[in-house]
Amino acid sequence: MKCRKCGDRAVINMRQHKLALCGPHFLDWIPDQALRFIEKYRMFDADSRILVAVSGGKDSLGLWDVLGRLGFQADGLYIGLGIDGGTGYSAESQRKCEAFAEAHGLHLIVVDVAEVEGATIPTAASLTNRGRGKPCSVCGLTKRHVMNRVARDGGYDVLATGHNLDDEVAVLFGNTLNWASGYLARQGPVLEGRDGLIRKVKPFCRLYERETAAYALVRGIEYIYDECPHAVGATSIYYKETLNRMEADRPGMKLSFYLAFLRARQQGLFAEAADGPTDSLQACSTCGQPTTAPGQCAFCRTWDAVRARQRVSV
Ligand code: Q46
Ligand code: ZN
Ligand code: ZN
């Protein structure tokens, strides 16, 4: 297989785009694509202060790399969750983020949940009823809270995450199976900020996971290969596998599903759900972050309960 642009040996064949590229041309193609999406969906501009949520994986480190190559000012945020799972997952992923930041002269903010809140995510999950002992519910809640707090306190304009097309299509598939119209109305490349909630953007939302993985490999980015051990058995992984089988039979199916959804949404298919009564936000009585609940936000309630149970068990 030869590169469409120069005729050298191709390192990737993207059947869905009918495009094969050599290493150097592929390394240019990915930032070109990302810039096209950043501009098309008006994610941010040259002066924006961007905070990139980095996990140590290929997508988030790849995104941080691409934003730097495109000349944007982007700092990184790593959240230490204290997940070990026998593999030292958190420690290893933090090392990857720190090494990347150091090698590229970038600023990385590290928030260690155990240090700040008093327990790791798995310990907190075992001490609450939230998620029936599975850490993902407390983890998601905590990550959203920390990301918003750091972005707001640091005066950032936007929070960028490394979600790729496969992630987005798996979420879309799940929301469609459940006709979750409220979630469908909000899903997209940009989630506008409001009332103290930071604006969120996904510059890789139209890149296949295969493409982001190839970018990290060809570019020589050292990333953590392992998934979080708690992701095993997640419904989203089952959806991804199912969608991959469909994609193998019909190249381009994932991208066309996502683009057709964005068109339908733009044409107002979910407008009713989006325009429905928007929950009004107020400041949490403890941390001041926006919440729909009266009084304390879910994050403060959860972590107060964790600390109370820790005191009882001492
Ligand atoms: S939520 Fe669950 Fe992830 Fe947190 S505990 Fe791991 S799998 S990291 S995206
Ligand atoms: Zn080439
Ligand atoms: Zn709060």
Short mmCIF file of C-alpha atoms and ligand atoms in Angstrom, two decimals:
data_model
loop_
_atom_site.label_atom_id
_atom_site.label_comp_id
_atom_site.label_asym_id
_atom_site.label_seq_id
_atom_site.Cartn_x
_atom_site.Cartn_y
_atom_site.Cartn_z
CA MET A 1 0.00 0.00 0.00
CA LYS A 2 1.40 3.37 -1.04
CA CYS A 3 0.93 6.85 0.38
CA ARG A 4 -1.63 8.74 -1.67
CA LYS A 5 0.45 11.95 -1.41
CA CYS A 6 4.03 10.86 -2.11
CA GLY A 7 3.97 7.21 -3.17
CA ASP A 8 6.17 6.03 -0.26
CA ARG A 9 5.17 3.03 1.82
CA ALA A 10 1.96 3.79 3.74
CA VAL A 11 1.82 3.20 7.51
CA ILE A 12 -1.96 3.41 7.69
CA ASN A 13 -4.83 2.65 5.34
CA MET A 14 -8.02 4.43 6.35
CA ARG A 15 -10.65 2.53 4.39
CA GLN A 16 -13.42 4.84 5.58
CA HIS A 17 -11.63 7.81 3.97
CA LYS A 18 -10.21 5.75 1.07
CA LEU A 19 -6.87 7.19 2.11
CA ALA A 20 -3.48 5.56 2.77
CA LEU A 21 -0.62 7.70 4.10
CA CYS A 22 3.07 7.36 4.93
CA GLY A 23 4.36 8.32 8.42
CA PRO A 24 5.26 11.99 7.71
CA HIS A 25 2.04 12.67 5.79
CA PHE A 26 -0.08 10.95 8.44
CA LEU A 27 1.63 13.03 11.16
CA ASP A 28 0.55 16.17 9.26
CA TRP A 29 -2.91 14.89 8.42
CA ILE A 30 -4.01 14.43 12.07
CA PRO A 31 -3.37 18.07 13.17
CA ASP A 32 -4.93 19.30 9.90
CA GLN A 33 -8.06 17.31 10.68
CA ALA A 34 -8.15 18.44 14.32
CA LEU A 35 -7.79 22.08 13.26
CA ARG A 36 -10.62 21.64 10.76
CA PHE A 37 -12.91 20.37 13.55
CA ILE A 38 -11.76 23.06 16.02
CA GLU A 39 -12.72 25.72 13.46
CA LYS A 40 -15.86 24.06 12.13
CA TYR A 41 -17.39 23.64 15.59
CA ARG A 42 -15.92 26.93 16.89
CA MET A 43 -14.23 25.21 19.83
CA PHE A 44 -11.71 27.95 20.65
CA ASP A 45 -9.39 30.40 18.94
CA ALA A 46 -5.71 31.30 18.95
CA ASP A 47 -5.97 33.39 22.15
CA SER A 48 -7.97 30.91 24.22
CA ARG A 49 -6.49 29.44 27.38
CA ILE A 50 -7.08 25.71 27.11
CA LEU A 51 -6.95 23.09 29.86
CA VAL A 52 -6.50 19.55 28.51
CA ALA A 53 -7.62 16.69 30.74
CA VAL A 54 -4.85 14.10 30.43
CA SER A 55 -5.07 10.50 31.63
CA GLY A 56 -1.76 9.21 30.27
CA GLY A 57 -3.57 7.43 27.43
CA LYS A 58 -3.00 7.82 23.69
CA ASP A 59 -5.97 10.11 23.05
CA SER A 60 -5.39 12.76 25.69
CA LEU A 61 -1.59 12.88 25.26
CA GLY A 62 -2.06 12.83 21.48
CA LEU A 63 -4.46 15.75 21.78
CA TRP A 64 -2.07 17.73 24.00
CA ASP A 65 0.68 17.08 21.44
CA VAL A 66 -1.50 18.16 18.50
CA LEU A 67 -2.66 21.37 20.23
CA GLY A 68 0.98 22.28 20.90
CA ARG A 69 1.95 21.58 17.29
CA LEU A 70 -0.92 23.81 16.14
CA GLY A 71 0.38 26.64 18.35
CA PHE A 72 -2.41 26.72 20.95
CA GLN A 73 -1.67 27.50 24.61
CA ALA A 74 -2.74 24.38 26.47
CA ASP A 75 -1.94 23.29 30.02
CA GLY A 76 -2.58 19.73 31.19
CA LEU A 77 -4.61 18.48 34.14
CA TYR A 78 -3.93 15.04 35.58
CA ILE A 79 -6.22 13.70 38.31
CA GLY A 80 -4.66 11.01 40.52
CA LEU A 81 -7.47 8.59 41.31
CA GLY A 82 -5.42 6.11 43.36
CA ILE A 83 -6.39 3.16 41.16
CA ASP A 84 -3.96 0.30 41.44
CA GLY A 85 -5.74 -2.89 40.44
CA GLY A 86 -2.46 -4.76 40.79
CA THR A 87 -1.07 -2.92 37.77
CA GLY A 88 -0.21 0.39 39.43
CA TYR A 89 -2.51 2.01 36.87
CA SER A 90 -2.67 5.50 38.43
CA ALA A 91 1.02 5.75 39.30
CA GLU A 92 2.02 4.65 35.81
CA SER A 93 -0.41 6.96 34.04
CA GLN A 94 0.80 9.92 36.14
CA ARG A 95 4.41 9.10 35.19
CA LYS A 96 3.48 9.13 31.49
CA CYS A 97 1.82 12.56 31.82
CA GLU A 98 4.72 14.02 33.78
CA ALA A 99 7.29 12.67 31.33
CA PHE A 100 5.34 14.08 28.38
CA ALA A 101 5.00 17.51 30.02
CA GLU A 102 8.68 17.61 30.87
CA ALA A 103 9.84 16.53 27.42
CA HIS A 104 7.71 19.22 25.75
CA GLY A 105 8.19 22.00 28.31
CA LEU A 106 4.48 22.06 29.12
CA HIS A 107 2.69 22.94 32.35
CA LEU A 108 0.94 20.01 34.05
CA ILE A 109 -1.40 20.48 37.02
CA VAL A 110 -1.65 17.36 39.19
CA VAL A 111 -4.54 16.90 41.62
CA ASP A 112 -4.21 13.85 43.85
CA VAL A 113 -7.70 12.93 45.07
CA ALA A 114 -6.46 11.03 48.15
CA GLU A 115 -4.33 13.99 49.20
CA VAL A 116 -7.08 16.56 48.71
CA GLU A 117 -10.15 14.57 49.78
CA GLY A 118 -8.67 12.00 52.16
CA ALA A 119 -9.30 8.75 50.26
CA THR A 120 -8.58 7.12 46.93
CA ILE A 121 -11.48 6.56 44.51
CA PRO A 122 -11.71 2.78 45.19
CA THR A 123 -11.72 3.42 48.98
CA ALA A 124 -14.36 6.13 48.63
CA ALA A 125 -16.50 3.82 46.48
CA SER A 126 -16.29 1.04 49.08
CA LEU A 127 -17.52 3.46 51.76
CA THR A 128 -20.59 4.79 49.92
CA ASN A 129 -23.70 3.31 48.40
CA ARG A 130 -23.08 5.24 45.22
CA GLY A 131 -22.50 2.82 42.33
CA ARG A 132 -22.98 -0.20 44.66
CA GLY A 133 -19.27 -0.40 45.47
CA LYS A 134 -18.17 0.00 41.79
CA PRO A 135 -15.81 2.98 41.64
CA CYS A 136 -16.97 4.45 38.30
CA SER A 137 -19.84 6.49 39.70
CA VAL A 138 -17.74 8.22 42.41
CA CYS A 139 -14.87 8.49 39.92
CA GLY A 140 -16.95 10.23 37.24
CA LEU A 141 -18.51 12.59 39.78
CA THR A 142 -15.10 13.46 41.25
CA LYS A 143 -13.38 13.96 37.90
CA ARG A 144 -16.14 16.30 36.65
CA HIS A 145 -15.95 18.31 39.86
CA VAL A 146 -12.14 18.61 39.90
CA MET A 147 -11.96 19.47 36.20
CA ASN A 148 -14.52 22.22 36.60
CA ARG A 149 -12.89 23.61 39.74
CA VAL A 150 -9.38 23.70 38.29
CA ALA A 151 -10.60 25.19 34.99
CA ARG A 152 -12.65 27.86 36.75
CA ASP A 153 -10.05 28.75 39.41
CA GLY A 154 -7.28 28.84 36.81
CA GLY A 155 -9.23 31.22 34.54
CA TYR A 156 -9.24 28.81 31.58
CA ASP A 157 -11.65 29.46 28.70
CA VAL A 158 -12.24 25.87 27.80
CA LEU A 159 -11.66 22.28 28.91
CA ALA A 160 -10.56 19.92 26.12
CA THR A 161 -10.87 16.15 26.40
CA GLY A 162 -9.42 13.44 24.16
CA HIS A 163 -12.69 11.64 23.35
CA ASN A 164 -12.38 10.03 19.92
CA LEU A 165 -15.03 8.97 17.43
CA ASP A 166 -15.27 5.44 18.87
CA ASP A 167 -15.98 6.89 22.34
CA GLU A 168 -18.58 9.29 20.98
CA VAL A 169 -20.32 6.67 18.84
CA ALA A 170 -20.48 4.18 21.75
CA VAL A 171 -22.16 6.85 23.91
CA LEU A 172 -24.47 7.80 21.04
CA PHE A 173 -25.39 4.14 20.49
CA GLY A 174 -26.24 3.69 24.19
CA ASN A 175 -28.26 6.89 24.32
CA THR A 176 -30.13 5.90 21.17
CA LEU A 177 -30.95 2.41 22.48
CA ASN A 178 -32.44 4.10 25.54
CA TRP A 179 -33.91 7.09 23.64
CA ALA A 180 -32.26 9.26 26.25
CA SER A 181 -33.38 12.49 24.58
CA GLY A 182 -31.88 14.80 27.23
CA TYR A 183 -28.44 13.23 26.79
CA LEU A 184 -28.82 13.16 22.99
CA ALA A 185 -29.66 16.86 23.00
CA ARG A 186 -26.43 17.65 24.85
CA GLN A 187 -24.05 15.26 23.07
CA GLY A 188 -21.75 16.89 20.54
CA PRO A 189 -18.28 18.28 19.85
CA VAL A 190 -18.97 21.28 22.14
CA LEU A 191 -20.86 21.53 25.41
CA GLU A 192 -21.43 25.21 26.08
CA GLY A 193 -20.58 26.47 29.56
CA ARG A 194 -23.15 28.17 31.76
CA ASP A 195 -23.46 29.53 35.30
CA GLY A 196 -19.95 28.58 36.46
CA LEU A 197 -19.73 25.38 34.38
CA ILE A 198 -16.72 25.38 32.06
CA ARG A 199 -17.18 25.02 28.29
CA LYS A 200 -16.11 21.54 27.12
CA VAL A 201 -14.76 20.58 23.72
CA LYS A 202 -13.63 17.38 21.98
CA PRO A 203 -11.26 18.16 19.09
CA PHE A 204 -10.71 14.42 18.31
CA CYS A 205 -14.43 13.57 18.16
CA ARG A 206 -14.28 12.75 14.44
CA LEU A 207 -11.03 10.75 14.53
CA TYR A 208 -11.25 6.96 14.74
CA GLU A 209 -9.53 5.35 17.73
CA ARG A 210 -7.37 3.48 15.24
CA GLU A 211 -6.16 6.83 13.91
CA THR A 212 -5.40 8.35 17.33
CA ALA A 213 -3.56 5.16 18.35
CA ALA A 214 -1.52 5.23 15.13
CA TYR A 215 -0.73 8.92 15.68
CA ALA A 216 0.64 8.26 19.18
CA LEU A 217 2.70 5.31 17.91
CA VAL A 218 4.15 6.99 14.82
CA ARG A 219 4.84 10.19 16.76
CA GLY A 220 6.62 8.18 19.47
CA ILE A 221 4.40 9.32 22.34
CA GLU A 222 4.92 7.16 25.42
CA TYR A 223 1.43 6.40 26.70
CA ILE A 224 -0.15 3.88 29.02
CA TYR A 225 -1.52 0.93 27.03
CA ASP A 226 -3.59 -0.53 29.84
CA GLU A 227 -7.16 0.58 30.37
CA CYS A 228 -8.28 1.35 33.90
CA PRO A 229 -8.88 -2.11 35.46
CA HIS A 230 -12.42 -1.02 36.41
CA ALA A 231 -13.34 -0.50 32.75
CA VAL A 232 -13.43 -4.29 32.23
CA GLY A 233 -16.97 -5.43 31.49
CA ALA A 234 -18.28 -1.88 30.96
CA THR A 235 -21.29 -1.62 28.67
CA SER A 236 -19.45 0.97 26.59
CA ILE A 237 -16.79 -1.62 25.72
CA TYR A 238 -19.50 -4.06 24.59
CA TYR A 239 -20.98 -1.30 22.39
CA LYS A 240 -17.54 -0.53 20.95
CA GLU A 241 -16.97 -4.20 20.05
CA THR A 242 -20.40 -4.43 18.44
CA LEU A 243 -19.83 -1.23 16.47
CA ASN A 244 -16.39 -2.47 15.37
CA ARG A 245 -18.01 -5.57 13.85
CA MET A 246 -20.42 -3.35 11.92
CA GLU A 247 -17.56 -1.07 10.85
CA ALA A 248 -15.56 -4.07 9.54
CA ASP A 249 -18.47 -4.95 7.23
CA ARG A 250 -19.26 -1.36 6.30
CA PRO A 251 -16.21 0.92 6.51
CA GLY A 252 -17.26 4.44 7.45
CA MET A 253 -20.40 3.33 9.29
CA LYS A 254 -19.33 4.80 12.64
CA LEU A 255 -18.48 8.17 11.14
CA SER A 256 -21.69 8.38 9.13
CA PHE A 257 -23.78 7.42 12.19
CA TYR A 258 -22.16 10.25 14.17
CA LEU A 259 -22.37 12.84 11.38
CA ALA A 260 -26.00 11.97 10.59
CA PHE A 261 -26.77 12.40 14.31
CA LEU A 262 -25.07 15.83 14.40
CA ARG A 263 -27.07 16.89 11.32
CA ALA A 264 -30.34 15.68 12.83
CA ARG A 265 -29.56 17.49 16.05
CA GLN A 266 -28.74 20.67 14.16
CA GLN A 267 -32.03 20.37 12.28
CA GLY A 268 -33.82 20.35 15.61
CA LEU A 269 -34.63 16.64 16.11
CA PHE A 270 -33.87 16.91 19.83
CA ALA A 271 -34.75 20.59 20.21
CA GLU A 272 -37.66 19.85 22.49
CA ALA A 273 -35.45 17.96 24.95
CA ALA A 274 -32.82 20.70 24.73
CA ASP A 275 -35.35 23.50 25.20
CA GLY A 276 -37.21 21.73 27.97
CA PRO A 277 -37.06 23.11 31.46
CA THR A 278 -33.33 23.63 31.99
CA ASP A 279 -32.54 22.86 35.59
CA SER A 280 -31.54 26.09 37.22
CA LEU A 281 -28.11 26.00 38.82
CA GLN A 282 -27.19 27.41 42.19
CA ALA A 283 -23.96 27.54 44.17
CA CYS A 284 -23.25 24.57 46.45
CA SER A 285 -23.41 25.65 50.08
CA THR A 286 -20.04 23.96 50.80
CA CYS A 287 -17.81 24.34 47.74
CA GLY A 288 -19.61 27.03 45.73
CA GLN A 289 -19.64 25.00 42.50
CA PRO A 290 -22.85 25.05 40.45
CA THR A 291 -25.38 22.34 41.28
CA THR A 292 -29.00 21.55 40.53
CA ALA A 293 -29.52 20.17 44.05
CA PRO A 294 -30.57 22.61 46.76
CA GLY A 295 -27.87 22.99 49.44
CA GLN A 296 -24.87 20.75 48.91
CA CYS A 297 -23.74 19.40 45.53
CA ALA A 298 -23.53 15.62 44.94
CA PHE A 299 -19.72 15.76 45.14
CA CYS A 300 -19.69 17.37 48.61
CA ARG A 301 -22.47 15.10 49.89
CA THR A 302 -20.63 11.99 48.67
CA TRP A 303 -17.24 12.98 50.05
CA ASP A 304 -18.68 14.17 53.38
CA ALA A 305 -20.29 10.72 53.72
CA VAL A 306 -16.97 9.03 52.87
CA ARG A 307 -15.11 11.01 55.54
CA ALA A 308 -17.84 10.38 58.12
CA ARG A 309 -17.58 6.60 57.50
CA GLN A 310 -13.80 6.77 57.67
CA ARG A 311 -14.05 8.38 61.13
CA VAL A 312 -16.48 5.67 62.30
CA SER A 313 -14.22 2.87 61.12
CA VAL A 314 -11.09 4.30 62.79
S1 Q46 B 1 -14.67 5.89 35.60
FE1 Q46 B 1 -14.32 3.77 36.14
FE2 Q46 B 1 -13.04 5.19 34.26
FE3 Q46 B 1 -12.78 5.91 36.80
S2 Q46 B 1 -12.85 3.94 37.79
FE4 Q46 B 1 -11.63 3.64 35.94
S3 Q46 B 1 -13.14 2.94 34.45
S4 Q46 B 1 -11.14 5.71 35.36
S5 Q46 B 1 -13.20 6.34 32.44
ZN ZN B 2 3.61 10.37 1.94
ZN ZN B 3 -20.08 21.20 46.63
#
